[in-house]
Tab-separated table of C-alpha atoms and ligand atoms in Angstrom:
chain	number	residue	atom	x	y	z
J	1229	MET	CA	119.264	105.180	86.921
J	1230	LYS	CA	118.299	101.569	85.700
J	1231	GLU	CA	115.321	101.801	83.417
J	1232	ALA	CA	112.855	99.041	83.932
J	1233	ILE	CA	111.161	99.809	80.797
J	1234	PRO	CA	113.182	101.518	77.844
J	1235	SER	CA	112.046	105.326	78.434
J	1236	ALA	CA	112.689	105.423	74.631
J	1237	LEU	CA	109.695	103.143	74.065
J	1238	ILE	CA	107.372	104.786	76.450
J	1239	ALA	CA	108.162	108.173	74.395
J	1240	GLU	CA	107.298	106.540	71.407
J	1241	GLN	CA	103.922	105.342	72.670
J	1242	ASN	CA	103.204	108.353	74.224
J	1243	GLU	CA	103.863	110.420	71.292
J	1244	LYS	CA	100.833	108.537	69.357
J	1245	LEU	CA	98.781	110.102	72.263
J	1246	ALA	CA	99.647	113.196	73.109
J	1247	ARG	CA	97.749	115.339	70.649
J	1248	ASP	CA	94.324	113.885	71.693
J	1249	LEU	CA	95.348	113.985	75.499
J	1250	HIS	CA	96.098	117.982	75.136
J	1251	LYS	CA	93.051	118.589	73.768
J	1252	ASP	CA	91.093	116.550	75.831
J	1253	TYR	CA	92.915	118.184	78.953
J	1254	ASP	CA	92.432	121.601	77.629
J	1255	ALA	CA	88.143	120.818	77.233
J	1256	LEU	CA	88.351	119.326	80.995
J	1257	GLY	CA	89.908	122.633	81.783
J	1258	GLU	CA	87.941	124.818	80.385
J	1259	LYS	CA	84.976	122.554	82.218
J	1260	LEU	CA	86.791	122.992	85.636
J	1261	SER	CA	87.232	126.370	85.273
J	1262	ARG	CA	83.519	127.359	85.080
J	1263	THR	CA	83.648	125.892	88.695
J	1264	GLY	CA	86.617	127.781	89.808
J	1265	LEU	CA	88.943	124.401	89.301
J	1266	ASP	CA	92.330	124.987	88.479
J	1267	ILE	CA	93.270	121.937	86.564
J	1268	GLU	CA	96.807	122.582	86.711
J	1269	GLN	CA	96.540	122.222	90.582
J	1270	LEU	CA	95.149	119.177	90.133
J	1271	THR	CA	97.198	117.639	87.913
J	1272	ALA	CA	100.095	118.673	90.464
J	1273	ARG	CA	98.263	116.983	92.899
J	1274	ALA	CA	97.767	113.977	90.824
J	1275	GLN	CA	101.868	113.869	90.484
J	1276	ALA	CA	102.571	114.290	94.185
J	1277	PHE	CA	100.635	111.382	95.097
J	1278	GLU	CA	102.359	108.207	96.216
J	1279	LEU	CA	100.926	104.574	96.846
J	1280	ALA	CA	103.011	101.710	98.026
J	1281	VAL	CA	102.814	98.316	95.974
J	1282	PRO	CA	102.758	95.200	98.165
J	1283	SER	CA	105.892	92.969	97.278
J	1284	TRP	CA	103.733	89.967	97.413
J	1285	GLY	CA	100.807	91.306	94.991
J	1286	ALA	CA	103.537	91.058	92.134
J	1287	GLY	CA	103.286	87.086	92.137
J	1288	THR	CA	99.834	85.014	91.349
J	1289	GLY	CA	98.413	85.233	95.015
J	1290	GLY	CA	95.909	81.799	94.868
J	1291	THR	CA	92.702	81.313	96.355
J	1292	ARG	CA	92.007	79.284	99.587
J	1293	PHE	CA	92.031	76.339	96.753
J	1294	ALA	CA	95.012	76.360	94.256
J	1295	ARG	CA	97.412	79.017	92.933
J	1296	PHE	CA	97.853	78.936	89.092
J	1297	PRO	CA	101.260	80.349	88.511
J	1298	GLY	CA	101.872	82.991	85.819
J	1299	VAL	CA	104.257	83.266	83.588
J	1300	GLY	CA	107.842	84.649	84.816
J	1301	GLU	CA	106.714	85.291	88.040
J	1302	PRO	CA	109.222	86.962	90.317
J	1303	ARG	CA	111.325	84.331	92.376
J	1304	ASN	CA	112.592	86.267	95.072
J	1305	ILE	CA	112.392	90.134	96.259
J	1306	PHE	CA	115.247	91.233	93.552
J	1307	GLU	CA	112.847	90.394	90.887
J	1308	LYS	CA	109.521	91.995	92.682
J	1309	VAL	CA	111.588	95.403	92.788
J	1310	GLU	CA	112.080	95.026	88.988
J	1311	ASP	CA	108.310	94.309	88.539
J	1312	CYS	CA	107.526	96.979	91.211
J	1313	ALA	CA	109.904	99.051	89.063
J	1314	VAL	CA	107.514	98.782	85.805
J	1315	ILE	CA	104.735	99.433	87.730
J	1316	HIS	CA	106.103	102.916	89.050
J	1317	GLN	CA	107.621	103.854	85.812
J	1318	LEU	CA	104.694	103.204	83.694
J	1319	SER	CA	102.085	104.502	86.604
J	1320	GLY	CA	104.206	107.340	88.198
J	1321	CYS	CA	102.544	107.050	91.048
J	1322	THR	CA	103.939	104.323	92.895
J	1323	PRO	CA	107.441	105.037	94.208
J	1324	LEU	CA	107.581	102.552	97.406
J	1325	ILE	CA	107.450	98.822	97.938
J	1326	SER	CA	105.722	97.397	100.869
J	1327	PRO	CA	107.993	94.378	102.209
J	1328	HIS	CA	106.627	91.360	103.598
J	1329	PHE	CA	108.984	89.354	105.862
J	1330	PRO	CA	110.067	86.838	105.924
J	1331	TRP	CA	108.802	86.431	102.442
J	1332	ASP	CA	111.509	88.937	101.709
J	1333	GLN	CA	114.352	88.318	103.907
J	1334	VAL	CA	117.461	88.591	102.757
J	1335	GLU	CA	121.166	88.107	103.725
J	1336	ASP	CA	122.558	91.497	102.982
J	1337	PHE	CA	120.068	94.369	103.514
J	1338	SER	CA	122.427	97.474	102.395
J	1339	GLU	CA	122.544	95.297	98.752
J	1340	LEU	CA	118.594	95.090	98.536
J	1341	LYS	CA	118.262	98.912	99.388
J	1342	GLN	CA	121.156	99.702	96.705
J	1343	TYR	CA	119.078	97.394	94.373
J	1344	ALA	CA	115.899	99.588	94.804
J	1345	ASP	CA	117.884	102.319	94.910
J	1346	SER	CA	119.416	101.845	91.243
J	1347	TYR	CA	115.392	101.993	89.859
J	1348	GLY	CA	114.535	104.955	92.140
J	1349	MET	CA	112.390	102.691	94.081
J	1350	GLY	CA	112.068	103.354	98.172
J	1351	TRP	CA	110.285	101.119	100.692
J	1352	GLY	CA	106.985	101.430	102.166
J	1353	SER	CA	105.565	99.934	105.642
J	1354	VAL	CA	107.263	96.655	106.559
J	1355	ASN	CA	104.885	93.833	107.159
J	1356	SER	CA	105.460	91.093	109.752
J	1357	ASN	CA	104.222	87.729	109.288
J	1358	THR	CA	103.185	85.475	112.283
J	1359	PHE	CA	99.930	83.636	110.552
J	1360	GLN	CA	102.136	81.011	109.006
J	1361	ASP	CA	104.795	78.660	110.011
J	1362	GLN	CA	108.202	78.855	108.169
J	1363	PRO	CA	110.536	75.907	107.586
J	1364	GLY	CA	112.669	75.133	110.623
J	1365	GLN	CA	110.395	77.519	113.103
J	1366	THR	CA	111.052	76.424	116.628
J	1367	HIS	CA	107.288	76.769	117.688
J	1368	SER	CA	104.029	76.888	115.728
J	1369	TYR	CA	101.430	79.502	115.141
J	1370	LYS	CA	98.793	76.837	114.624
J	1371	TYR	CA	97.171	78.029	117.904
J	1372	GLY	CA	98.220	81.902	117.700
J	1373	SER	CA	100.985	84.307	117.717
J	1374	LEU	CA	101.551	87.451	120.153
J	1375	SER	CA	97.909	86.233	121.764
J	1376	HIS	CA	99.207	82.631	122.132
J	1377	THR	CA	98.211	80.965	124.974
J	1378	ALA	CA	102.277	80.006	125.825
J	1379	GLU	CA	104.626	82.270	126.628
J	1380	ALA	CA	107.515	80.908	124.290
J	1381	VAL	CA	105.452	81.201	121.308
J	1382	ARG	CA	104.545	84.796	122.031
J	1383	GLU	CA	108.261	85.599	122.587
J	1384	GLN	CA	109.098	84.149	118.960
J	1385	ALA	CA	106.285	86.196	117.314
J	1386	VAL	CA	107.636	89.414	119.264
J	1387	ALA	CA	111.148	88.572	118.011
J	1388	HIS	CA	110.158	88.591	114.400
J	1389	ASN	CA	108.800	91.716	114.810
J	1390	LEU	CA	111.606	93.177	116.393
J	1391	ALA	CA	113.729	91.883	113.568
J	1392	CYS	CA	111.102	93.159	110.920
J	1393	ILE	CA	112.043	96.980	112.488
J	1394	GLU	CA	115.570	96.284	112.355
J	1395	TRP	CA	115.473	95.071	108.628
J	1396	GLY	CA	113.143	98.054	107.867
J	1397	ARG	CA	115.331	100.429	109.788
J	1398	GLN	CA	118.169	98.943	106.904
J	1399	LEU	CA	115.814	99.618	104.405
J	1400	ASP	CA	114.641	103.348	105.411
J	1401	SER	CA	111.228	102.438	106.421
J	1402	LYS	CA	109.415	104.421	108.692
J	1403	ALA	CA	106.677	101.863	109.520
J	1404	LEU	CA	106.023	98.432	110.775
J	1405	THR	CA	102.077	96.924	109.848
J	1406	VAL	CA	101.222	94.246	112.204
J	1407	TRP	CA	98.523	91.709	111.210
J	1408	VAL	CA	97.707	88.443	113.072
J	1409	GLY	CA	95.713	85.698	112.387
J	1410	ASP	CA	95.268	84.818	115.670
J	1411	GLY	CA	91.785	84.090	116.466
J	1412	SER	CA	89.424	80.979	117.201
J	1413	ASN	CA	87.189	78.340	115.354
J	1414	HIS	CA	84.772	77.315	118.077
J	1415	PRO	CA	82.651	79.331	120.301
J	1416	GLY	CA	84.531	78.808	124.102
J	1417	GLN	CA	88.135	77.804	122.449
J	1418	GLN	CA	89.400	81.223	123.655
J	1419	HIS	CA	89.107	83.583	126.026
J	1420	PHE	CA	88.519	86.731	124.627
J	1421	GLN	CA	89.715	89.091	127.382
J	1422	ARG	CA	92.666	87.074	127.931
J	1423	ALA	CA	93.550	86.295	124.308
J	1424	PHE	CA	93.274	90.368	124.180
J	1425	GLU	CA	95.633	91.205	127.041
J	1426	ARG	CA	98.387	88.748	125.835
J	1427	TYR	CA	97.947	90.144	122.923
J	1428	LEU	CA	98.524	93.776	124.007
J	1429	ASP	CA	101.536	92.724	126.331
J	1430	SER	CA	103.235	91.283	123.299
J	1431	ALA	CA	102.665	94.453	121.183
J	1432	ARG	CA	103.805	96.587	124.049
J	1433	THR	CA	106.913	95.043	123.478
J	1434	ILE	CA	107.342	96.117	120.307
J	1435	TYR	CA	105.759	99.230	120.089
J	1436	SER	CA	108.755	100.078	122.521
J	1437	ALA	CA	111.290	98.944	120.127
J	1438	LEU	CA	110.270	101.774	117.197
J	1439	PRO	CA	112.563	103.711	116.449
J	1440	ASP	CA	111.471	107.256	117.047
J	1441	ASP	CA	110.550	108.640	113.751
J	1442	TRP	CA	108.437	105.251	113.000
J	1443	GLU	CA	104.830	104.455	113.511
J	1444	MET	CA	103.294	101.191	114.209
J	1445	HIS	CA	100.269	100.143	112.125
J	1446	ILE	CA	97.959	97.752	113.475
J	1447	GLU	CA	95.421	95.624	110.805
J	1448	HIS	CA	92.151	94.210	111.940
J	1449	LYS	CA	90.256	91.655	110.066
J	1450	MET	CA	87.069	89.905	110.879
J	1451	PHE	CA	87.885	86.607	109.918
J	1452	GLU	CA	90.299	84.423	108.363
J	1453	PRO	CA	92.217	82.002	109.530
J	1454	ALA	CA	90.111	81.934	112.123
J	1455	PHE	CA	86.352	81.747	111.584
J	1456	TYR	CA	84.571	82.383	114.674
J	1457	SER	CA	86.422	85.356	116.258
J	1458	THR	CA	89.626	87.137	115.860
J	1459	VAL	CA	91.608	88.935	118.082
J	1460	ILE	CA	92.197	92.268	116.415
J	1461	GLN	CA	88.229	91.832	114.665
J	1462	ASP	CA	87.357	95.337	113.961
J	1463	TRP	CA	88.196	98.635	114.167
J	1464	GLY	CA	86.583	98.931	118.010
J	1465	SER	CA	89.316	96.269	118.681
J	1466	ASN	CA	92.029	98.129	116.514
J	1467	ILE	CA	91.609	101.601	118.014
J	1468	LEU	CA	91.340	100.150	121.492
J	1469	ALA	CA	94.700	98.760	120.967
J	1470	ALA	CA	96.175	101.727	119.219
J	1471	MET	CA	95.004	103.656	121.959
J	1472	GLU	CA	96.442	101.364	125.005
J	1473	LEU	CA	99.775	101.321	123.126
J	1474	GLY	CA	100.579	104.922	122.227
J	1475	ASP	CA	100.695	107.976	120.032
J	1476	LYS	CA	103.115	106.275	117.363
J	1477	CYS	CA	100.586	103.431	116.917
J	1478	LYS	CA	97.723	103.936	114.662
J	1479	SER	CA	94.994	101.725	112.745
J	1480	LEU	CA	95.406	100.378	109.517
J	1481	VAL	CA	92.209	100.101	107.305
J	1482	ASP	CA	92.222	97.095	104.898
J	1483	LEU	CA	89.288	97.363	102.703
J	1484	GLY	CA	88.244	93.690	102.387
J	1485	HIS	CA	88.132	93.003	106.296
J	1486	HIS	CA	84.641	94.142	107.465
J	1487	ALA	CA	81.682	92.479	107.117
J	1488	PRO	CA	79.637	93.297	103.812
J	1489	ASN	CA	77.810	96.303	104.092
J	1490	VAL	CA	80.267	98.178	106.875
J	1491	ASN	CA	80.535	102.089	106.329
J	1492	ILE	CA	83.761	102.203	105.881
J	1493	GLU	CA	84.280	105.872	105.107
J	1494	MET	CA	82.803	106.297	108.405
J	1495	ILE	CA	85.200	104.047	110.205
J	1496	VAL	CA	87.638	106.494	108.442
J	1497	SER	CA	86.407	109.571	109.450
J	1498	ARG	CA	86.438	108.239	113.055
J	1499	LEU	CA	89.979	107.034	113.077
J	1500	ILE	CA	90.774	110.566	111.440
J	1501	GLN	CA	88.941	112.592	114.426
J	1502	PHE	CA	91.020	110.690	117.147
J	1503	LYS	CA	94.326	110.804	115.310
J	1504	LYS	CA	94.517	107.584	114.658
J	1505	LEU	CA	94.511	106.539	110.896
J	1506	GLY	CA	97.291	105.040	110.142
J	1507	GLY	CA	97.236	103.875	106.583
J	1508	PHE	CA	95.115	101.802	103.962
J	1509	HIS	CA	95.486	98.377	102.390
J	1510	PHE	CA	93.436	99.078	99.286
J	1511	ASN	CA	91.505	96.422	97.282
J	1512	ASP	CA	87.978	95.764	96.237
J	1513	SER	CA	85.565	92.902	97.963
J	1514	LYS	CA	82.491	91.678	96.947
J	1515	TYR	CA	82.025	88.590	99.893
J	1516	GLY	CA	85.083	89.157	102.194
J	1517	ASP	CA	88.469	89.570	102.119
J	1518	ASP	CA	88.344	88.807	98.041
J	1519	ASP	CA	91.324	90.987	97.660
J	1520	LEU	CA	90.339	92.033	94.155
J	1521	ASP	CA	91.631	94.871	91.950
J	1522	SER	CA	91.084	98.565	93.607
J	1523	GLY	CA	87.661	100.155	92.334
J	1524	SER	CA	86.984	97.268	89.937
J	1525	LEU	CA	83.742	96.986	92.118
J	1526	HIS	CA	82.901	99.768	94.275
J	1527	PRO	CA	84.576	102.865	93.008
J	1528	TYR	CA	81.968	104.872	94.338
J	1529	GLN	CA	82.892	103.617	98.196
J	1530	GLN	CA	86.545	104.169	97.210
J	1531	PHE	CA	85.549	107.773	96.207
J	1532	LEU	CA	83.629	108.304	99.662
J	1533	ILE	CA	86.729	107.153	101.608
J	1534	PHE	CA	88.582	109.639	99.593
J	1535	ASN	CA	86.083	112.475	100.341
J	1536	GLU	CA	86.806	112.016	103.907
J	1537	LEU	CA	90.694	111.974	103.225
J	1538	VAL	CA	90.662	114.966	100.991
J	1539	ASP	CA	88.042	116.421	103.544
J	1540	ALA	CA	90.688	116.145	106.686
J	1541	GLU	CA	93.557	117.142	104.127
J	1542	TYR	CA	90.868	120.267	103.785
J	1543	ARG	CA	90.580	121.264	107.063
J	1544	GLN	CA	94.399	120.429	107.826
J	1545	GLN	CA	92.996	118.239	110.548
J	1546	ASP	CA	96.147	117.625	112.829
J	1547	GLY	CA	97.932	114.405	113.142
J	1548	PHE	CA	96.606	112.969	109.483
J	1549	GLY	CA	99.175	111.755	107.206
J	1550	PRO	CA	98.246	108.081	106.572
J	1551	ASP	CA	100.117	105.659	104.470
J	1552	TYR	CA	98.556	104.427	101.164
J	1553	MET	CA	99.014	100.703	99.826
J	1554	LEU	CA	97.436	98.382	97.797
J	1555	ASP	CA	96.968	95.004	99.256
J	1556	GLN	CA	95.623	92.594	96.463
J	1557	SER	CA	95.594	89.206	95.406
J	1558	HIS	CA	95.586	88.345	91.646
J	1559	ASN	CA	94.633	85.132	90.515
J	1560	VAL	CA	93.573	85.307	86.668
J	1561	THR	CA	95.518	88.918	85.462
J	1562	ASP	CA	99.123	89.507	84.762
J	1563	PRO	CA	99.774	91.018	88.415
J	1564	ILE	CA	101.847	93.529	87.022
J	1565	GLU	CA	98.813	94.894	84.894
J	1566	SER	CA	96.679	94.765	87.647
J	1567	LEU	CA	98.683	96.579	89.904
J	1568	ILE	CA	98.823	99.554	87.314
J	1569	ASN	CA	95.481	99.582	87.296
J	1570	SER	CA	94.695	99.659	91.009
J	1571	ALA	CA	97.338	102.616	90.988
J	1572	VAL	CA	95.444	104.419	88.909
J	1573	GLU	CA	92.182	104.001	90.179
J	1574	VAL	CA	93.064	104.842	93.705
J	1575	GLN	CA	94.569	108.088	92.173
J	1576	ARG	CA	91.653	108.632	90.284
J	1577	SER	CA	89.585	108.807	93.767
J	1578	TYR	CA	92.042	110.896	95.014
J	1579	ILE	CA	91.502	113.225	92.388
J	1580	LYS	CA	87.542	113.264	92.023
J	1581	ALA	CA	87.632	113.655	95.880
J	1582	LEU	CA	89.852	117.173	94.981
J	1583	VAL	CA	87.015	118.378	92.667
J	1584	VAL	CA	84.157	118.223	95.292
J	1585	ASP	CA	82.783	121.686	95.984
J	1586	ARG	CA	83.501	121.785	99.996
J	1587	GLU	CA	82.062	124.915	100.811
J	1588	ALA	CA	78.695	124.099	98.970
J	1589	LEU	CA	78.849	120.793	100.613
J	1590	ASN	CA	79.245	122.200	104.089
J	1591	SER	CA	76.669	124.608	103.581
J	1592	TYR	CA	73.990	122.057	102.241
J	1593	GLN	CA	75.103	119.799	105.445
J	1594	GLU	CA	74.457	122.931	107.774
J	1595	ASN	CA	70.978	123.465	105.857
J	1596	ASN	CA	69.968	119.702	105.860
J	1597	ASP	CA	69.409	119.855	102.432
J	1598	ALA	CA	69.811	115.895	101.901
J	1599	LEU	CA	69.298	115.646	98.309
J	1600	MET	CA	71.994	118.578	97.226
J	1601	ALA	CA	74.493	117.326	99.559
J	1602	SER	CA	74.310	113.927	97.919
J	1603	ASN	CA	74.344	115.511	94.293
J	1604	THR	CA	77.485	117.287	95.051
J	1605	LEU	CA	79.304	114.239	95.909
J	1606	LYS	CA	77.740	112.820	92.827
J	1607	ALA	CA	78.780	115.539	90.877
J	1608	ALA	CA	82.499	115.241	91.543
J	1609	PHE	CA	82.631	111.441	91.195
J	1610	ASN	CA	80.482	111.814	87.866
J	1611	ILE	CA	83.377	114.004	86.176
J	1612	ASP	CA	86.064	111.904	84.151
J	1613	VAL	CA	89.616	112.908	85.533
J	1614	SER	CA	91.496	110.508	83.031
J	1615	PRO	CA	93.357	113.339	81.178
J	1616	ILE	CA	94.585	114.558	84.557
J	1617	LEU	CA	95.847	111.191	85.212
J	1618	ALA	CA	97.319	110.713	82.068
J	1619	MET	CA	98.260	114.295	81.838
J	1620	ALA	CA	100.370	113.741	85.252
J	1621	ARG	CA	101.814	110.563	83.969
J	1622	LEU	CA	103.182	112.217	80.805
J	1623	ARG	CA	104.664	115.253	82.943
J	1624	GLY	CA	106.392	112.540	84.989
J	1625	LYS	CA	107.757	110.736	82.302
J	1626	GLY	CA	105.362	107.667	82.592
J	1627	ALA	CA	102.770	106.442	80.206
J	1628	ILE	CA	99.505	107.968	79.090
J	1629	ASP	CA	98.405	104.808	78.398
J	1630	PRO	CA	100.386	102.289	80.808
J	1631	ILE	CA	98.799	98.957	80.170
J	1632	ALA	CA	99.097	99.182	76.278
J	1633	VAL	CA	103.127	100.336	76.751
J	1634	TYR	CA	103.452	97.339	78.975
J	1635	ARG	CA	102.093	94.938	76.590
J	1636	ALA	CA	104.226	96.682	73.702
J	1637	SER	CA	107.322	96.008	75.700
J	1638	GLY	CA	107.306	92.350	76.123
J	1639	TYR	CA	108.445	92.633	79.695
J	1640	ARG	CA	106.424	89.745	80.572
J	1641	ALA	CA	107.794	87.100	77.761
J	1642	GLU	CA	111.310	88.520	78.538
J	1643	THR	CA	110.526	87.628	82.005
J	1644	GLY	CA	109.317	84.131	80.893
J	1645	LYS	CA	112.726	83.475	79.577
J	1646	LYS	CA	114.925	84.864	82.413
J	1647	ARG	CA	112.671	83.563	85.228
J	1648	PRO	CA	112.325	79.659	85.017
J	1649	ALA	CA	109.562	78.400	87.457
J	1650	SER	CA	111.758	77.389	90.436
J	1651	GLY	CA	109.160	74.907	91.885
J	1652	GLY	CA	108.912	76.707	95.310
J	1653	SER	CA	107.731	80.491	95.272
J	1654	SER	CA	108.050	83.233	97.818
J	1655	SER	CA	105.425	85.205	95.615
J	1656	GLY	CA	101.680	84.978	96.267
J	1657	ILE	CA	100.018	83.945	99.078
J	1658	VAL	CA	99.192	80.164	99.123
G	2856	LIG	C1	96.082	89.440	105.055
G	2856	LIG	C2	96.208	90.495	105.577
G	2856	LIG	C3	97.446	91.517	105.606
G	2856	LIG	C4	98.590	90.780	104.651
G	2856	LIG	C5	98.277	89.261	104.379
G	2856	LIG	C6	99.355	88.703	102.900
G	2856	LIG	O1	94.852	89.143	104.786
G	2856	LIG	O2	95.441	91.678	104.532
G	2856	LIG	O3	98.041	92.953	105.300
G	2856	LIG	O4	99.995	91.006	104.808
G	2856	LIG	O5	97.029	88.965	103.695
G	2857	LIG	MN1	96.018	93.882	104.209
G	2858	LIG	MN1	93.523	90.943	103.503
């Protein structure tokens, strides 16, 4: 197996921190055992936790106004694989890459798969892109794609999604994520019902091409690039479409795609209840689709979402098994560092949610003890589970302190030399 970061360096750096970690771990284990929790079980769950990294997150994203490229940015999907391998090797919890087409399109997908295999990386959900025109494209998506008024444009967008399924099949992916930029900027511009009908017609053709063991995930987003209405505006339109299409179609929740203050954890609960939760795009947001680092602003909200997810696990809810992915845009940080940090923050929310005393919570809920129910959640949230996360990494040959090891490795400076800026970029969004 190829090593993105020399394992000798990781071991050497871990050596310096291992003694203190063991002390902190034992102390936390003792504390948790007082409430009947076995730290070893929690560490095993942390080790089993898997999150996909978005290929497009490995480059500097850019705002709506500009993009300031970083040093040694990946110029193609092979280089993105290398960066994703760094993230996984150090964090130990991101073994999957979620590709975006045509940004990551290659001639030979078996070569790409082999390349990822050589780093021990697999492939998460495949994302189709019909929100942007590509050079040489026959029809423009300026006025929409899957819901466009013109049949030829819809056919082109459907054909792209079918190609994505085929490419994903060659990578051994198991899901297609569809987000469209379709919508309108002016009241009256678009007939809401007809646009949704056209979308559903196109989506049916895509759905019928899914391999048996695949799922299709639909992503809603209330605005941008369309600023008055979008065709899959909210979780309501999303679940309606998913119900129309069939069992293998589910809704995907991107944390930044809701109106401010929307109760996302409750949406998650509803989707779980109706077996329609397909997956997540984790990120954080203050105003809109800000694509900030996960857990950087609203760690409690992220914890409350995981509280719903763990509750579903605990109740062994039928049809539950969402895909976890990050979807972020990094403008002022090294994307590798942001993605490592974010992966750890998402994993942290999961472990904290496992610490919740579910029996106590249930009984407070049944007895309408609002204060103690809330305190039960807060008690879990307030526990610092860092030693569990660090121990999971240490046992999985990752880094106790991933950012420190990454910085010590000189990886970024090295890529700066190996990857001279090519002018155009397949990384980032702008
Ligand atoms: C969108 C949406 C999609 C992602 C693109 C790049 O806002 O979140 O998931 O594919 O951005
Ligand atoms: Mn997204
Ligand atoms: Mn987004």
